[in-house]
C-alpha positions in Angstrom: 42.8 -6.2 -7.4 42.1 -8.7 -10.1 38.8 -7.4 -10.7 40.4 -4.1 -11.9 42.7 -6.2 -13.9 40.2 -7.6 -15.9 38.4 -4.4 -16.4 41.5 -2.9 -17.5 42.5 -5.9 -20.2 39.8 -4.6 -22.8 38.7 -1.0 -24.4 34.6 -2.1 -22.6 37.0 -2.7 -19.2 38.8 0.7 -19.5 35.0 2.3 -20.0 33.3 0.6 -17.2 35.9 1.5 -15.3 36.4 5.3 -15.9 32.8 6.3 -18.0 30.5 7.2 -15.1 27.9 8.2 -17.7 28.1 4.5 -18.8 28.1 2.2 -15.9 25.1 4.6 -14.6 23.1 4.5 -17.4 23.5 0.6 -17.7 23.1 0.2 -13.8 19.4 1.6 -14.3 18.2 -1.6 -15.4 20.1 -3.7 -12.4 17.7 -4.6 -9.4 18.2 -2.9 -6.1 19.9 -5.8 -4.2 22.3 -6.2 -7.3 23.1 -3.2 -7.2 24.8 -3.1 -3.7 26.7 -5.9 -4.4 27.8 -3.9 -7.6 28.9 -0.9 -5.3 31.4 -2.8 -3.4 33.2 -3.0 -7.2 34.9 0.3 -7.0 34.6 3.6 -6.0 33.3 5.2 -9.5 30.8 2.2 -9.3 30.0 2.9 -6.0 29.2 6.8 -7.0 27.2 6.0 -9.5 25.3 3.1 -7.6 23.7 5.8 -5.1 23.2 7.8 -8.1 21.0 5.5 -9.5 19.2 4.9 -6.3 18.5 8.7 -5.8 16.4 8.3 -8.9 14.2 5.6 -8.1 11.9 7.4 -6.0 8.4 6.3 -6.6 6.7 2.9 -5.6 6.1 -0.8 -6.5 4.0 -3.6 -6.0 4.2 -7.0 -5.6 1.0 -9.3 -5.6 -0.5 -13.4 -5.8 -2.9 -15.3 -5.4 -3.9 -18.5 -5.9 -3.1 -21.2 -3.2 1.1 -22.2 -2.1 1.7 -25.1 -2.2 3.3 -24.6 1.5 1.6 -24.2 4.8 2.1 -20.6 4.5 0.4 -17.4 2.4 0.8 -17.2 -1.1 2.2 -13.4 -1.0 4.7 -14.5 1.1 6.2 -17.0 -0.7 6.2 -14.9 -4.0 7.9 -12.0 -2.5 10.7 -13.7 -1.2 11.1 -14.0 -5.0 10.0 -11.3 -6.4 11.7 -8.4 -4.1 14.8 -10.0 -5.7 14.3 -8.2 -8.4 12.4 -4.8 -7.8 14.3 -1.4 -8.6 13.9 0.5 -5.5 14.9 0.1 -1.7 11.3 0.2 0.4 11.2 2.5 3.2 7.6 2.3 4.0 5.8 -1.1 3.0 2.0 -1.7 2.8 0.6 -5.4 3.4 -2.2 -6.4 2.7 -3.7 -10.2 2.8 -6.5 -12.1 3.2 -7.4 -14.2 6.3 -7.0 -17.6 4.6 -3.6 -19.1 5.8 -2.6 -16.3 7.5 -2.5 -16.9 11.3 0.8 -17.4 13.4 1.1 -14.8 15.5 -0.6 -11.7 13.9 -1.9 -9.7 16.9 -2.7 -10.1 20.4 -5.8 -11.0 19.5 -6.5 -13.5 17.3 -3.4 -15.8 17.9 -4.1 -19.7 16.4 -2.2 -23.1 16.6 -1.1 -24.2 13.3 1.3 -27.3 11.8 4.3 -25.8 10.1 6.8 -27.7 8.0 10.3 -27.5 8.2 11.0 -25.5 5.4 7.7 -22.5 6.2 8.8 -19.5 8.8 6.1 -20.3 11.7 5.4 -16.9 11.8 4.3 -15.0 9.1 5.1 -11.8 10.1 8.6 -12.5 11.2 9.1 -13.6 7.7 7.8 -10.5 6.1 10.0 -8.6 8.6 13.2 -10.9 7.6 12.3 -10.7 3.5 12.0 -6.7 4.0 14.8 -3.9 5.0 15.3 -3.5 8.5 15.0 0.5 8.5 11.8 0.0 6.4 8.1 0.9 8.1 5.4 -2.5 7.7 1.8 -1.7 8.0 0.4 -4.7 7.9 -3.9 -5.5 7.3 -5.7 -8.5 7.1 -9.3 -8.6 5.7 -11.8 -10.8 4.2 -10.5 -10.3 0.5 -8.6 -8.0 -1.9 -8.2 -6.4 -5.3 -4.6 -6.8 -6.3 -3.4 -6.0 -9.9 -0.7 -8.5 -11.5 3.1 -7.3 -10.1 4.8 -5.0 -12.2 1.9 -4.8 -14.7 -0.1 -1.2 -14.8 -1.6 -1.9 -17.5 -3.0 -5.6 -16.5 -7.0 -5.9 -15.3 -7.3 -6.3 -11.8 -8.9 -8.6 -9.7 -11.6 -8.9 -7.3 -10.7 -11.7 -5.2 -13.5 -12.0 -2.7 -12.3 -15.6 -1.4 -9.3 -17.6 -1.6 -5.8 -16.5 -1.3 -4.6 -13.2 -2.6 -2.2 -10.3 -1.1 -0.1 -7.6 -2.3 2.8 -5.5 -0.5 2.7 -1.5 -1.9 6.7 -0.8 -1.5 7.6 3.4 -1.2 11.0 4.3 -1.6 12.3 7.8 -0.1 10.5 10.6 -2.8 12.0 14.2 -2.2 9.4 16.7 -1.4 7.2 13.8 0.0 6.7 12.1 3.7 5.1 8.9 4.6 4.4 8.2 7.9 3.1 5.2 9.4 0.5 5.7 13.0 -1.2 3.4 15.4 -3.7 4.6 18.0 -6.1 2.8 20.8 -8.3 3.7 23.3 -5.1 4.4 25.5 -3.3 6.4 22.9 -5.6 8.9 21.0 -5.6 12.5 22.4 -4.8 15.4 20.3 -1.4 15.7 20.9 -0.3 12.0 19.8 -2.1 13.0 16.7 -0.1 16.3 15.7 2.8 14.6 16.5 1.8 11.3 13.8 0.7 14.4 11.6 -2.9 14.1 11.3 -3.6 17.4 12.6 -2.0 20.8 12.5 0.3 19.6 9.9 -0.2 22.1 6.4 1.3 19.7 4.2 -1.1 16.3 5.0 -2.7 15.9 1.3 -4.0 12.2 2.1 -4.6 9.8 5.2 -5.1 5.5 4.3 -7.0 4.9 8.0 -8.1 1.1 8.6 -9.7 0.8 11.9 -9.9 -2.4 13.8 -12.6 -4.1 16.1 -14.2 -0.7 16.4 -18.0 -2.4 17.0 -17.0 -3.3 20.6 -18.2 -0.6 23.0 -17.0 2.8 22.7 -15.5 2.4 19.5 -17.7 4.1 17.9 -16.7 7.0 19.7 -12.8 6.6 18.9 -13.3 6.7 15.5 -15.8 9.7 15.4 -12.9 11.8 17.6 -10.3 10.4 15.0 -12.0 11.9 12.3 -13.9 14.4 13.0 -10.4 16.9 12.8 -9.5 15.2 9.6 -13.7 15.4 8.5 -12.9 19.2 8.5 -9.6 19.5 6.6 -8.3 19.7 2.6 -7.3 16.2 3.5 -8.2 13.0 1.2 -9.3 10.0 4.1 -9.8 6.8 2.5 -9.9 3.6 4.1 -12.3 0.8 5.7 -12.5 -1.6 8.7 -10.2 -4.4 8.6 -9.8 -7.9 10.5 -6.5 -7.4 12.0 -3.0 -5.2 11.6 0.0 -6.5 12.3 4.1 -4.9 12.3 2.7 -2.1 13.9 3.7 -1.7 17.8 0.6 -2.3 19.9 2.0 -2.7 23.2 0.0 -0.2 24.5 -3.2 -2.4 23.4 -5.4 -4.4 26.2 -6.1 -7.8 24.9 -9.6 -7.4 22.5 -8.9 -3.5 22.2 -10.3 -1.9 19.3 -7.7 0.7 16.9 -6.7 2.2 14.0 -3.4 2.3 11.6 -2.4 3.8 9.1 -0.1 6.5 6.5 -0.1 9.8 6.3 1.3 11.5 2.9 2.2 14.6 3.3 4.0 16.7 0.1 3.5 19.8 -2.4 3.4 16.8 -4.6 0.8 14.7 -3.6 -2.8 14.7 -5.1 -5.6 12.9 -4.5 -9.3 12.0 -5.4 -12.2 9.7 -4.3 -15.6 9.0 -5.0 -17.9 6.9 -3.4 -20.4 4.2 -5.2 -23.1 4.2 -3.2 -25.4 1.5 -1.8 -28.0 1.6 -4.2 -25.5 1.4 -7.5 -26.1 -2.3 -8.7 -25.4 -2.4 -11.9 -22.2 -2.1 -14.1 -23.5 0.7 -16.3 -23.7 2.9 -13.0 -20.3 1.4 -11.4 -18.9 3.3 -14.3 -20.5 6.3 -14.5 -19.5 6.9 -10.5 -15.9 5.7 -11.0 -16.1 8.4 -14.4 -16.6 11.4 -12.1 -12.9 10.6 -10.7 -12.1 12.3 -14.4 -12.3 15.5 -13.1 -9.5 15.5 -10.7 -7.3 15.9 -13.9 -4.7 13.4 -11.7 -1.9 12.3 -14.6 -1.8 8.7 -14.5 2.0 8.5 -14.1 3.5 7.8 -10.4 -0.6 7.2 -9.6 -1.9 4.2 -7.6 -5.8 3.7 -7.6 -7.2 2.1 -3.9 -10.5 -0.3 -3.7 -11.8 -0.1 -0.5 -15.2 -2.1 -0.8 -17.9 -3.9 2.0 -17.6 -7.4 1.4 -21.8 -7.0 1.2 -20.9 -6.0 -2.9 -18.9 -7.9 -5.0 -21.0 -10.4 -6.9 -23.1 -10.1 -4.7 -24.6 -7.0 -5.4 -24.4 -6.8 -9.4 -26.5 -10.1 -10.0 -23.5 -12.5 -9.0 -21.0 -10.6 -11.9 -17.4 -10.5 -10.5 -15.2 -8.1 -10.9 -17.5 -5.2 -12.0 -15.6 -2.0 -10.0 -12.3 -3.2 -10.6 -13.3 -3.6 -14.7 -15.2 -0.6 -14.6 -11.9 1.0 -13.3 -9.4 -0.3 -15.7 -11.8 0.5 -18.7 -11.7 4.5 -17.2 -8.1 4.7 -16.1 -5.9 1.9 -17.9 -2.4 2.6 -17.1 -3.5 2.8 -13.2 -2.7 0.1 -10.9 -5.7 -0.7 -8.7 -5.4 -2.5 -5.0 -7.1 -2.6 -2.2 -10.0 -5.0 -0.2 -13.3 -6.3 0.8 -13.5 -5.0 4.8 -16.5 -4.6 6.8 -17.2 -0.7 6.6 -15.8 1.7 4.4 -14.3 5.4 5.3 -14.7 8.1 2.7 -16.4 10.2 0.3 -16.4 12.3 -2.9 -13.3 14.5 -2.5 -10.9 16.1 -4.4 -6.9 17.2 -3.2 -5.6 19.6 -5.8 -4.0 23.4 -5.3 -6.9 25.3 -3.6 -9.6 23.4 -4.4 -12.3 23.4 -1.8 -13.6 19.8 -0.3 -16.8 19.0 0.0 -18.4 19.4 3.5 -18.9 16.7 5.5 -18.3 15.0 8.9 -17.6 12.1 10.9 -20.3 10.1 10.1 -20.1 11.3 6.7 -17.3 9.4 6.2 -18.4 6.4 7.3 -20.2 3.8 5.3 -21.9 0.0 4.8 -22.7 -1.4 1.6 -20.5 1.0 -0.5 -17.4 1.3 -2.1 -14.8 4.1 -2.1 -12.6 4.6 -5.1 -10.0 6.8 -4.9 -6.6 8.2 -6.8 -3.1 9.0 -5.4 -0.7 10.6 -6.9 3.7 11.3 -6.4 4.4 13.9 -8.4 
């Protein structure tokens, strides 16, 4: 082949061409689609190509906001960027946007006409399929707003946005020791055996549930969610989570038009930890923000391989410390500043103060225990 050719006219070609310990170590810094293209070079390149992708077994982010200058979401058009250049191959992905240009064809349920130029995917979500693997799990939310943290950027503040455009996509890659699973349930679906089998219940290794529940103040949707997490209410299991707009990516078939649900991931691992606490309805001022955010100390979580969720009622905000942005997602970065922090503004939140770590016992609560107005749960996750 001429490409071995080259590599053999020069003492770098002979090392990058026989040195596995070489081409891994400098195929470490190459992006994940580079580096399949890379593995079709050779067969030692191929070998240490999957070697490298072994390693990357954690998560990423990608985030925007702002407004595109397309008819189309801002997040959308970044990642079809950005995922050019990520390090690891997504098996399970994440969404989350904000309602403001994000119609097409999201749900069965709220379905709206829209103008699309020639160059913008008419329908969002068959783009995010198209930009994303095809083996890899979407969750997809839409709410009223988020908290995203810059892409790639730990370390950067976080932001509150509590209108305009703003989304982020949470990529997992395969982690040993460590399952993500992706569930949807409706009125038609939920019954105890469709839950062990998503791994809800009966399962000894579920350390922490993300549960976003959908439409659930039409009738009798208070009582699907209480029989959803009542099990869970009475387990060593972190819940964290709120009531969103809409979900998309995930099959709902089985869904009446206007039916109420819930999505969501479970993690399930020796390696996982977890902690939440919950600022409460009455905490209005930054000084106490803090102080509640603080007792999330305790967990002892490292900060490495941890992601911090926002899941605040769109009733706080500025709204509720004296028309100050940004005051829980500052108060978190000033407590935990190499943690990345997303999450949203939803319409109820799900939670409490809990802590996931060796045999530490929970505190009791139940159903309606986790369920909340006017409050905001913050919570740790981490993947060993």
């Amino acid at each position: 082949m001429e490409g071995d050719n080259i590599l053999g006219e020069s003492k770098a070609g002979y090392v990058l061409s026989n040195v596995a310990e070489v081409v891994e170590r400098i195929l470490t810094f190459v992006p994940t689609k580079n580096l399949f293209r890379i593995a079709s070079v050779c067969r030692l390149w191929r070998n240490c190509a999957r070697r490298v992708l072994r390693t990357r077994q954690r998560f990423t982010w990608l985030s925007a906001s702002g407004s595109s200058i397309y008819e189309e979401h801002v997040l959308l058009r970044s990642m079809a960027q950005d995922l050019e250049n990520i390090c690891l191959l997504p098996q399970t992905a994440l969404v989350m946007v904000n309602h403001e240009n994000f119609s097409g064809s999201v749900s069965n349920r709220h379905r709206k006409a829209r103008r699309c130029e020639e160059e913008v995917e008419s329908d969002p979500v068959k783009k995010l399929k198209r930009l994303l693997p095809r083996s890899c799990d979407i969750l997809g939310i839409v709410t009223p707003g988020i908290v995203v943290t810059p892409s790639g950027s730990p370390n950067s503040p976080p932001q509150e946005h509590e209108e305009g455009e703003a989304g982020y996509s949470l990529l997992f890659s395969a982690m040993d020791g460590i399952t993500i699973r992706p569930f949807h349930f409706c009125k038609k679906t939920l019954s105890e055996t469709a839950m062990e089998e998503a791994g809800l219940i009966n399962n000894p290794d579920l350390k922490v549930v993300l549960l976003f529940d959908y439409d659930t103040y039409k009738s009798g949707g208070g009582r699907f969610l209480k029989k959803l997490l009542e099990p869970l209410s009475q387990s060593n299991v972190l819940i964290v989570g709120g009531q969103v707009e809409d979900v998309f990516s995930i099959n709902t078939s089985c869904c009446s038009p206007g039916s109420f649900g819930a999505v969501g991931l479970t993690f399930s691992g020796s390696k996982i930890q977890g902690a939440s606490v919950l600022i409460e309805q009455g905490i209005n001022s930054p000084k106490a923000a803090e102080a509640t955010i603080q007792r999330l100390k305790a967990a002892n979580i490292p900060e490495k391989n941890t992601m911090g969720f926002m899941f605040a009622c769109v009733g706080r905000g500025h709204n509720m410390y004296n028309d100050q942005r940004n005051v829980e997602a500052d108060a978190f970065r000033k407590i935990f500043s190499n943690i990345p922090l997303l999450g949203f503004f939803g319409n109820g939140e799900i939670g409490c103060d809990r802590i996931v770590k060796e045999n530490y016992t929970l505190s009791e609560t139940d159903a309606d225990g986790l369920q909340h107005s006017f409050t905001t749960v913050m919570s740790l996750v981490h993947f060993g």
